[in-house]
CSV table of C-alpha atoms in Angstrom, one decimal:
chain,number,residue,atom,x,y,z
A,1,UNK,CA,-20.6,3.1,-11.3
A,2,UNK,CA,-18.9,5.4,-13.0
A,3,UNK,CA,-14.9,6.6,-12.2
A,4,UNK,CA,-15.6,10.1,-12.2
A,5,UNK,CA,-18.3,9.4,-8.9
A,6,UNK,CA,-14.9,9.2,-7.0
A,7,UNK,CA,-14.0,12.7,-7.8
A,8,UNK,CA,-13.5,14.7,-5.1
A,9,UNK,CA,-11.3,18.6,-5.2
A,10,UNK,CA,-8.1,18.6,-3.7
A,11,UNK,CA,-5.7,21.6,-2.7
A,12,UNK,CA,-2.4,20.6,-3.9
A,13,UNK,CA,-1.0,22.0,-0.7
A,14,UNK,CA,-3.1,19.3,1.3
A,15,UNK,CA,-0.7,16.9,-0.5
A,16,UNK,CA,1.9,15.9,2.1
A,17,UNK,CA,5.6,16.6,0.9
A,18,UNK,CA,7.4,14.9,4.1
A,19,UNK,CA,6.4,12.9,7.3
A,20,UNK,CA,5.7,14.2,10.3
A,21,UNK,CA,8.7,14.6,13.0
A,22,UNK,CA,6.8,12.0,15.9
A,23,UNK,CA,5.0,9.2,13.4
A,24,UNK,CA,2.2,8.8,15.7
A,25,UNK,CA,1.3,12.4,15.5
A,26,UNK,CA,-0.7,12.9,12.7
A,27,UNK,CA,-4.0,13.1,12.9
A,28,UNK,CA,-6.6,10.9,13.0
A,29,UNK,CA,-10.2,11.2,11.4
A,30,UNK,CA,-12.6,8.6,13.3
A,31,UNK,CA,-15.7,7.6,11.1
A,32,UNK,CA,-18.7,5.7,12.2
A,33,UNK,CA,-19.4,3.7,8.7
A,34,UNK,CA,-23.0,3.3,9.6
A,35,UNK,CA,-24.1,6.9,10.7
A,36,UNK,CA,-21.2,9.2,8.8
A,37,UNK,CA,-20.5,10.7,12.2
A,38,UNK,CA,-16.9,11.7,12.3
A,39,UNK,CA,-14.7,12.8,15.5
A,40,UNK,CA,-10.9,14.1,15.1
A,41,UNK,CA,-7.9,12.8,17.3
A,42,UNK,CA,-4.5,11.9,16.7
A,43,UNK,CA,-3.4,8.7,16.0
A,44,UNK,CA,-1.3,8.1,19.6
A,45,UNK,CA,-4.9,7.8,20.9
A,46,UNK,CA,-5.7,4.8,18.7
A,47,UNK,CA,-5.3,2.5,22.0
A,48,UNK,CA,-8.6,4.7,23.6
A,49,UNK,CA,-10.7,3.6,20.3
A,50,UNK,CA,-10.0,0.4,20.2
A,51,UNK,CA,-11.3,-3.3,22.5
A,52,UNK,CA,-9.3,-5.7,24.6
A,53,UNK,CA,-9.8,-8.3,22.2
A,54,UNK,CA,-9.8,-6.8,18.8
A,55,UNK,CA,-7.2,-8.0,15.9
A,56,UNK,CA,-4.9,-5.5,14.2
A,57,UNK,CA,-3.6,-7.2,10.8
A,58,UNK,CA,-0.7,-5.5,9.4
A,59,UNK,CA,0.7,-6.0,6.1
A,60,UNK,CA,5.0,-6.9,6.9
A,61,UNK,CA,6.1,-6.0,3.6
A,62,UNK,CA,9.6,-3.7,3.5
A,63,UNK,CA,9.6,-1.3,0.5
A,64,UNK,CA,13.2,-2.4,-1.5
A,65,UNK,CA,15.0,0.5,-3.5
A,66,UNK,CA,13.6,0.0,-6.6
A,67,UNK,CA,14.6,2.6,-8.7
A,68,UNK,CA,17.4,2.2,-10.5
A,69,UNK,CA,19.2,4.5,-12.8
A,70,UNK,CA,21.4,2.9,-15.3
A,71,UNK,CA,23.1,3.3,-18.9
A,72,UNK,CA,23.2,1.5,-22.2
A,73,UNK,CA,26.2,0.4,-24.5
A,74,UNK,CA,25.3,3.6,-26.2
A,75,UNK,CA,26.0,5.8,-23.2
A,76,UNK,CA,22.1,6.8,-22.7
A,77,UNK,CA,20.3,7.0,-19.4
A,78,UNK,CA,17.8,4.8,-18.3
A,79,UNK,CA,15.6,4.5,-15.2
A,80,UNK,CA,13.6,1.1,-14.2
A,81,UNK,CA,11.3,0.2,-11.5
A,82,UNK,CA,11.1,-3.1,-10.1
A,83,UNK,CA,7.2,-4.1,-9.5
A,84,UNK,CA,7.3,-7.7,-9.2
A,85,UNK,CA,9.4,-10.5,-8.9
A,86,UNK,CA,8.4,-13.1,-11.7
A,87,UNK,CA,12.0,-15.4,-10.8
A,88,UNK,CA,14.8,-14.9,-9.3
A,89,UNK,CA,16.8,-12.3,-11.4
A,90,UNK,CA,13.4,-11.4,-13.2
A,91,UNK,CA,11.8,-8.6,-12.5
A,92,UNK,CA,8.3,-7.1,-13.9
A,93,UNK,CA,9.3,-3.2,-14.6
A,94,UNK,CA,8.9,0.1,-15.5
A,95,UNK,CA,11.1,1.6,-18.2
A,96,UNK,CA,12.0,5.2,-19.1
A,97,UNK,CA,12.1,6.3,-22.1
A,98,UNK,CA,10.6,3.1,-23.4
A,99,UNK,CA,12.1,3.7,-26.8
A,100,UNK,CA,15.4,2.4,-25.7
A,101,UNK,CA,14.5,-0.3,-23.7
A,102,UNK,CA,13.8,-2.8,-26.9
A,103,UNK,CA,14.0,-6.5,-26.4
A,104,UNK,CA,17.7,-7.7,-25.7
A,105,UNK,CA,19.0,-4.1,-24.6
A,106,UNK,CA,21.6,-4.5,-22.0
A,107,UNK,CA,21.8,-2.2,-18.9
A,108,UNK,CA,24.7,-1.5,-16.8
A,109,UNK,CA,24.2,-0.1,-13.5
A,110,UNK,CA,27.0,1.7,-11.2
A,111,UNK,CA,30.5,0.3,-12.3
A,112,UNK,CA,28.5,-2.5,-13.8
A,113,UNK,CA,27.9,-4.5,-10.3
A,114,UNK,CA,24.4,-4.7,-11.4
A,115,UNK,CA,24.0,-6.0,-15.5
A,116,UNK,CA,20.1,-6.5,-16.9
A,117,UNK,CA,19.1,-7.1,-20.5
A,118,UNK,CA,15.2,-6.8,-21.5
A,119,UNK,CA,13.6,-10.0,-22.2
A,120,UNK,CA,10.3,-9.2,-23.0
A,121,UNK,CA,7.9,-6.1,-23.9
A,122,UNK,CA,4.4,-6.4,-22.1
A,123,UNK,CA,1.0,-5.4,-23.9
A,124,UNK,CA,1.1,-2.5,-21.7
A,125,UNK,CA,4.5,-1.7,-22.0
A,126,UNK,CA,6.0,-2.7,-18.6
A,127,UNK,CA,9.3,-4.4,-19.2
A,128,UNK,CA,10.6,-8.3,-18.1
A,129,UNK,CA,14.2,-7.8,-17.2
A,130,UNK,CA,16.5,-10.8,-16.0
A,131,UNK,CA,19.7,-8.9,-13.6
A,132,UNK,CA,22.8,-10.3,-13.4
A,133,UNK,CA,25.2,-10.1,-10.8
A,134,UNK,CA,28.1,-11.8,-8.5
A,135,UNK,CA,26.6,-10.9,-4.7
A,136,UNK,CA,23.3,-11.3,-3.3
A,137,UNK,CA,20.8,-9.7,-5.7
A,138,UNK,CA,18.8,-7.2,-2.4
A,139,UNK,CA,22.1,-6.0,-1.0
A,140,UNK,CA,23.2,-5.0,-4.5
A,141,UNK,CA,20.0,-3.5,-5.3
A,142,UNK,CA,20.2,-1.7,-1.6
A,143,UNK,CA,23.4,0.1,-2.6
A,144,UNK,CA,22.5,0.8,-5.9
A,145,UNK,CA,18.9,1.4,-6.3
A,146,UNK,CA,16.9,4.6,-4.7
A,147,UNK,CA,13.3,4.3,-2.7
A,148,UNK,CA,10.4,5.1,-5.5
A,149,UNK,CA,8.4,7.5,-4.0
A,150,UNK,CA,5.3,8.4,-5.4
A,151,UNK,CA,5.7,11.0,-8.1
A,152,UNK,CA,3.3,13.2,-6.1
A,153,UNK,CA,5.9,13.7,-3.8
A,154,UNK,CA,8.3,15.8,-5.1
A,155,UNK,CA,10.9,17.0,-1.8
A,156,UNK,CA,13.5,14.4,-1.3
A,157,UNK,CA,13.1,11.9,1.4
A,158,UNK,CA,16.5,12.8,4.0
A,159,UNK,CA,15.8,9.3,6.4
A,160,UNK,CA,14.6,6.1,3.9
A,161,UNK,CA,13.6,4.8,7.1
A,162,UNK,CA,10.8,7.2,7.1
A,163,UNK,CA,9.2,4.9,4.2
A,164,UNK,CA,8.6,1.8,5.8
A,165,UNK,CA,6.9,0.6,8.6
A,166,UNK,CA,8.6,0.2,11.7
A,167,UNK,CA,7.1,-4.0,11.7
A,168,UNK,CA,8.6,-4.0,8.3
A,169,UNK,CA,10.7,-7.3,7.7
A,170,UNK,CA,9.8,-9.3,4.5
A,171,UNK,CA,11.6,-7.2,1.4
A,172,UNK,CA,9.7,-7.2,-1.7
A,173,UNK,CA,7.4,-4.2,-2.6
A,174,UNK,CA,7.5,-0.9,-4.5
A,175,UNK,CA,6.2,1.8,-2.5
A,176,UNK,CA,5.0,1.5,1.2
A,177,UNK,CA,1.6,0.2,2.8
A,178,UNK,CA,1.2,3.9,3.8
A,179,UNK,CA,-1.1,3.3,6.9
A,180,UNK,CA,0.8,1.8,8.7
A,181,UNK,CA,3.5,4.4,8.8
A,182,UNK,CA,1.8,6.3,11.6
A,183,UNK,CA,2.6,3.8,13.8
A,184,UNK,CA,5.6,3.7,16.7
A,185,UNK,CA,7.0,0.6,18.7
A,186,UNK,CA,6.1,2.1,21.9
A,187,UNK,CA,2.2,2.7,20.9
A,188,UNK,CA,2.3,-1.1,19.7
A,189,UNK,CA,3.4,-2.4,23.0
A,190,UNK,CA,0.6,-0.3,24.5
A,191,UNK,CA,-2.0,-1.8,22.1
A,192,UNK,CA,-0.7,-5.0,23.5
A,193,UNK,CA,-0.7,-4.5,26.8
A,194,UNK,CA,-4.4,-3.7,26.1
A,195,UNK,CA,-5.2,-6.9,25.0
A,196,UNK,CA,-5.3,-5.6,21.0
A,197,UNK,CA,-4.0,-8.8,19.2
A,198,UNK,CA,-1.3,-7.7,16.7
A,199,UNK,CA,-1.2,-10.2,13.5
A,200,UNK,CA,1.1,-9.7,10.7
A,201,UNK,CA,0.5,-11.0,6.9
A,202,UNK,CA,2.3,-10.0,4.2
A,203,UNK,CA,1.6,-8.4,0.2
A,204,UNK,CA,4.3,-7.1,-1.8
A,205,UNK,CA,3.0,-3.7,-2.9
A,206,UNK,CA,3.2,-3.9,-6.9
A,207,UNK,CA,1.5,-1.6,-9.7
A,208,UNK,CA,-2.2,-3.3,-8.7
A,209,UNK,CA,-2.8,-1.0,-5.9
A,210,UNK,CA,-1.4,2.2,-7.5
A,211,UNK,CA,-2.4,1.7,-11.1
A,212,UNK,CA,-5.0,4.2,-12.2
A,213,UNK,CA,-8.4,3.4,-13.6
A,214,UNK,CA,-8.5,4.5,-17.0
A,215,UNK,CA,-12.0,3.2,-17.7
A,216,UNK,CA,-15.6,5.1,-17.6
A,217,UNK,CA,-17.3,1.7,-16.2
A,218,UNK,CA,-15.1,0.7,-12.8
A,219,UNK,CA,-16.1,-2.8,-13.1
A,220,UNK,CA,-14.5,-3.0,-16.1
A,221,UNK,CA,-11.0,-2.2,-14.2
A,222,UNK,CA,-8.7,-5.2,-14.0
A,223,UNK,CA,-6.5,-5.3,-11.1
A,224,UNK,CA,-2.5,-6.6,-11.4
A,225,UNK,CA,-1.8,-9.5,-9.4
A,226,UNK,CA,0.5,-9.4,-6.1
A,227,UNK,CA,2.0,-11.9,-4.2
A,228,UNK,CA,0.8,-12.0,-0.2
A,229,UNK,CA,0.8,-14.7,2.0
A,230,UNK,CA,-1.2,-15.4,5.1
A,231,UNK,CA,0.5,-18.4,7.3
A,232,UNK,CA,-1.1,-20.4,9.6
A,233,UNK,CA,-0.1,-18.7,12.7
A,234,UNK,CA,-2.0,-15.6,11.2
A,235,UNK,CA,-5.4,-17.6,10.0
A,236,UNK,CA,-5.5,-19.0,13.4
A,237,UNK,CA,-5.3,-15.6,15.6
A,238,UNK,CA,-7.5,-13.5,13.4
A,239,UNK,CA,-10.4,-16.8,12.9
A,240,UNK,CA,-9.7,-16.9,17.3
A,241,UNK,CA,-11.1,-13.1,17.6
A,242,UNK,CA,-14.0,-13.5,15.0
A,243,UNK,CA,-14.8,-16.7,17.5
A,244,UNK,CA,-14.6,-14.5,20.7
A,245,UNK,CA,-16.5,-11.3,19.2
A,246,UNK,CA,-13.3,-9.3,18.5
A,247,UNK,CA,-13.3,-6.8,15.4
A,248,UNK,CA,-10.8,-7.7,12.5
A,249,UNK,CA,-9.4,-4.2,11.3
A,250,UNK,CA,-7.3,-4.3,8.4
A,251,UNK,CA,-4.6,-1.3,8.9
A,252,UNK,CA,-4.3,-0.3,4.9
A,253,UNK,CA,-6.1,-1.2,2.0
A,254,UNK,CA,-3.3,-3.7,1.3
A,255,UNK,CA,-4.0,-6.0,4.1
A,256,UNK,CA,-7.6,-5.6,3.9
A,257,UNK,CA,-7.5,-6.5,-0.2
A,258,UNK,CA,-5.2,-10.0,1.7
A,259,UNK,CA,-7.6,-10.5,4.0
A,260,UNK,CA,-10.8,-10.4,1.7
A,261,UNK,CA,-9.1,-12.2,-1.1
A,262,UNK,CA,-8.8,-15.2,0.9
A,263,UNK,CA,-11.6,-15.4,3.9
A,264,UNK,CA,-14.9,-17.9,3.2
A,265,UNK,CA,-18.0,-17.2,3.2
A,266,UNK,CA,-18.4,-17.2,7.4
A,267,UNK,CA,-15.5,-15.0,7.4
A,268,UNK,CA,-13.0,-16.8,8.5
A,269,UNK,CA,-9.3,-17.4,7.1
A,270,UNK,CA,-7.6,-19.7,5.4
A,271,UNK,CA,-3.6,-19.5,5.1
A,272,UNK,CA,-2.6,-19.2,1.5
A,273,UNK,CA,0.5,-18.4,0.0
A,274,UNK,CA,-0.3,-17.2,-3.6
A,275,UNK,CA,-1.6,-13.6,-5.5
A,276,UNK,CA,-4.4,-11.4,-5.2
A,277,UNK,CA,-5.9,-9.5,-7.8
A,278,UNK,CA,-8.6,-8.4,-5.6
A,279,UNK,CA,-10.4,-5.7,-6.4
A,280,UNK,CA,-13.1,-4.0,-4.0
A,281,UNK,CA,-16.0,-1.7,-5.0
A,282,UNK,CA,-18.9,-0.1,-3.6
A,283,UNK,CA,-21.9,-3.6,-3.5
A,284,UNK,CA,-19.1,-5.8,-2.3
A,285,UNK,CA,-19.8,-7.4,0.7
A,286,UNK,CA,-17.3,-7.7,3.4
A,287,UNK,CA,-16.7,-11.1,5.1
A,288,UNK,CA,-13.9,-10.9,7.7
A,289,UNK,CA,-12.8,-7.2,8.1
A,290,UNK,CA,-15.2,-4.9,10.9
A,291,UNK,CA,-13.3,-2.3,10.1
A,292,UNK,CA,-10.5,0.1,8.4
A,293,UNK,CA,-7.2,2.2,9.5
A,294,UNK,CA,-5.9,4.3,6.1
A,295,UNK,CA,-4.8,7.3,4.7
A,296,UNK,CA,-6.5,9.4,2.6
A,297,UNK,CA,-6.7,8.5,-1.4
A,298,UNK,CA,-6.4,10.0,-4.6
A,299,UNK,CA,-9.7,10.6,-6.3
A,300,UNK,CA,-10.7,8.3,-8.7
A,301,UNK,CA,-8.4,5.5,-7.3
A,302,UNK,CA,-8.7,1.8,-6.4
A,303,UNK,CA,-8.4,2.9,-3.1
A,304,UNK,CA,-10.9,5.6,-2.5
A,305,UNK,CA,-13.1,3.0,-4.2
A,306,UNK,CA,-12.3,0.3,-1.8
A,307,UNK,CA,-12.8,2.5,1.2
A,308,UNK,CA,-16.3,3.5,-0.3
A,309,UNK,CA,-17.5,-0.2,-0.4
A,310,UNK,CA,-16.9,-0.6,3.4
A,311,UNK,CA,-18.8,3.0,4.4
A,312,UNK,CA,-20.7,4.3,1.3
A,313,UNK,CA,-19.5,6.4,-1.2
A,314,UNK,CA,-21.7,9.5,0.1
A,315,UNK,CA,-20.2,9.1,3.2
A,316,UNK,CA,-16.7,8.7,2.4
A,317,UNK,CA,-16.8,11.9,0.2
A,318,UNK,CA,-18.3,13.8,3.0
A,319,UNK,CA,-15.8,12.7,5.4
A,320,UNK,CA,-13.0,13.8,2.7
A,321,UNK,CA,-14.5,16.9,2.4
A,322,UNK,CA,-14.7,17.4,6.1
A,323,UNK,CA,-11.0,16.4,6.1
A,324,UNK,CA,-9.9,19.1,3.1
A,325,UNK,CA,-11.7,22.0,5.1
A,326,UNK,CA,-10.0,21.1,8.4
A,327,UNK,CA,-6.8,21.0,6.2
A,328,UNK,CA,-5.8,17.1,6.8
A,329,UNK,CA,-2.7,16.3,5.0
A,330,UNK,CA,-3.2,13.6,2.5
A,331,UNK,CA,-1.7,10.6,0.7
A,332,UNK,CA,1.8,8.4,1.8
A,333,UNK,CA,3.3,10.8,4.3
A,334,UNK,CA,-0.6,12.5,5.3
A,335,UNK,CA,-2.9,11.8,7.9
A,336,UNK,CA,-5.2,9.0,8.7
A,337,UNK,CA,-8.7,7.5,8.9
A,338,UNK,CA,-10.2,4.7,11.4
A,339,UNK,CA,-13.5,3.3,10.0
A,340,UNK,CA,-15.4,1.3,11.9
């Protein structure tokens, strides 16, 4: 299949600038992945569409600040962006403009709290930095660096909080797994008083799930690798529904990409603490996930991709264009989908 088959027209105003006021407000498309028929609620109704006895996996992960802005000996600006922890102090980033960042610059950031120098140019000209400082490496980085919103978004974010989950708790990725932003704590104790089992895994969001495909042939894409882990407590409660006739849903590509990565044959789970370069395309064939809670994707991504394998591509592109002409807001801060 080619890229361009996951092209779909967009009005930039459809691209949401801010979240909503009430998280659980937005709206929420409903799509039957076998017969394309689509309904439209809002997502505090989730708890009506779903079983006593299904399995919500959410992906834990808590977005750090990432950006940083620093400056060199020389006086000039800098920006990096963390994307993945190789060590401690040693960082996978972005670098801008990369023609200062040569190996063995050194960066200074704030009243030099914060100290990198650039080990190591990649092939695709991401940067290996090694930080230095006296404290705790996060709660410098949370007073110093910024949240990396997407560069779609372009109004400044007033509450940080707004970009993470409300389950978030294991610090370690660059931008937000974006579906599960619509929920609240109050509509997660209702799913559990429901009997919904609520199962949290973790993958720290790095440049694999937002890098774009720059090939004609999509199989031909090659996914970065990011670190998740699934523990045994997880395995155990998501293998327990498949047993009892429960549906696994997957709320985000992210946890979905976890989930598949890792599941046998049969579908069930192993725990696994590791990384996932998982990549999913229209002909895979899905082993443990029933079904799907996301947001809706840029065209041509890895995402809009992955949610075509588990519907088809027809029918996702007729659902997005039943979304754009009922003027759903779209991407990290936009509405959501429930396949199932």
């Amino acid at each position: 299949m080619k890229t361009s088959d996951f092209y779909f027209h967009l009005p930039k105003e459809l691209i949401a600038q801010t979240p909503l006021e009430q998280r659980d407000a937005s709206r929420l498309l409903c799509l039957d992945r076998r017969t394309g028929a689509t309904d439209h609620r809002h997502f505090y109704e989730l708890p009506e569409l779903l079983n006593p006895g299904d399995c919500l996996v959410m992906n834990d992960s808590r977005v750090i600040p990432a950006r940083l802005f620093g400056r060199l000996e020389t006086g000039g600006a800098v920006e990096l962006v963390l994307l993945r922890e190789l060590e401690e102090f040693r960082w996978l980033c972005l670098g801008k403009p990369g023609r200062k960042l040569r190996i063995g610059t050194e960066i200074s950031f704030g009243d030099g709290e914060l100290t990198a120098v650039v080990e190591e140019v990649s092939e695709d000209g991401n940067r290996i930095v090694r930080f230095r400082c006296a404290g705790i490496f996060l709660e410098v980085l949370e007073q110093l660096g910024q949240m990396p919103l997407p560069p779609y978004i372009t109004e400044e974010l007033q509450d940080a909080e707004r970009y993470q989950t409300v389950y978030a708790s294991e610090p370690g990725s660059a931008a937000a797994p974006t579906a599960g932003l619509h929920f609240t704590p109050e509509l997660l104790e209702t799913l559990e008083k429901k009997g919904v089992r609520l199962v949290t895994i973790t993958l720290h969001v790095g440049l694999g799930t937002f890098r774009p495909v720059k090939v004609e042939n999509i199989e031909e894409h090659e996914m970065h690798a990011e670190y998740c882990i699934i523990d045994e407590k997880a395995a155990e409660q998501i293998n327990q529904t498949r047993k009892e006739g429960g549906r696994v849903i997957a709320i985000g590509t992210t946890s979905c990409r976890t989930l598949e990565s890792q599941a046998r044959p049969d579908g069930t789970i192993e725990p696994y603490d590791g990384w996932t370069n998982c990549f999913i395309y229209p002909g895979y064939t899905f082993k443990c996930i029933d079904g799907l809670i996301t947001n809706f994707h840029l065209p041509e991504s890895t995402l809009i991709m992955l949610v075509s394998a588990l519907a088809s591509r027809e029918t996702i592109l007729a659902a997005y264009e039943e979304a754009v002409e009922k003027r759903y807001r779209f991407f990290s801060f936009g509405d959501a989908m429930l396949i199932v």
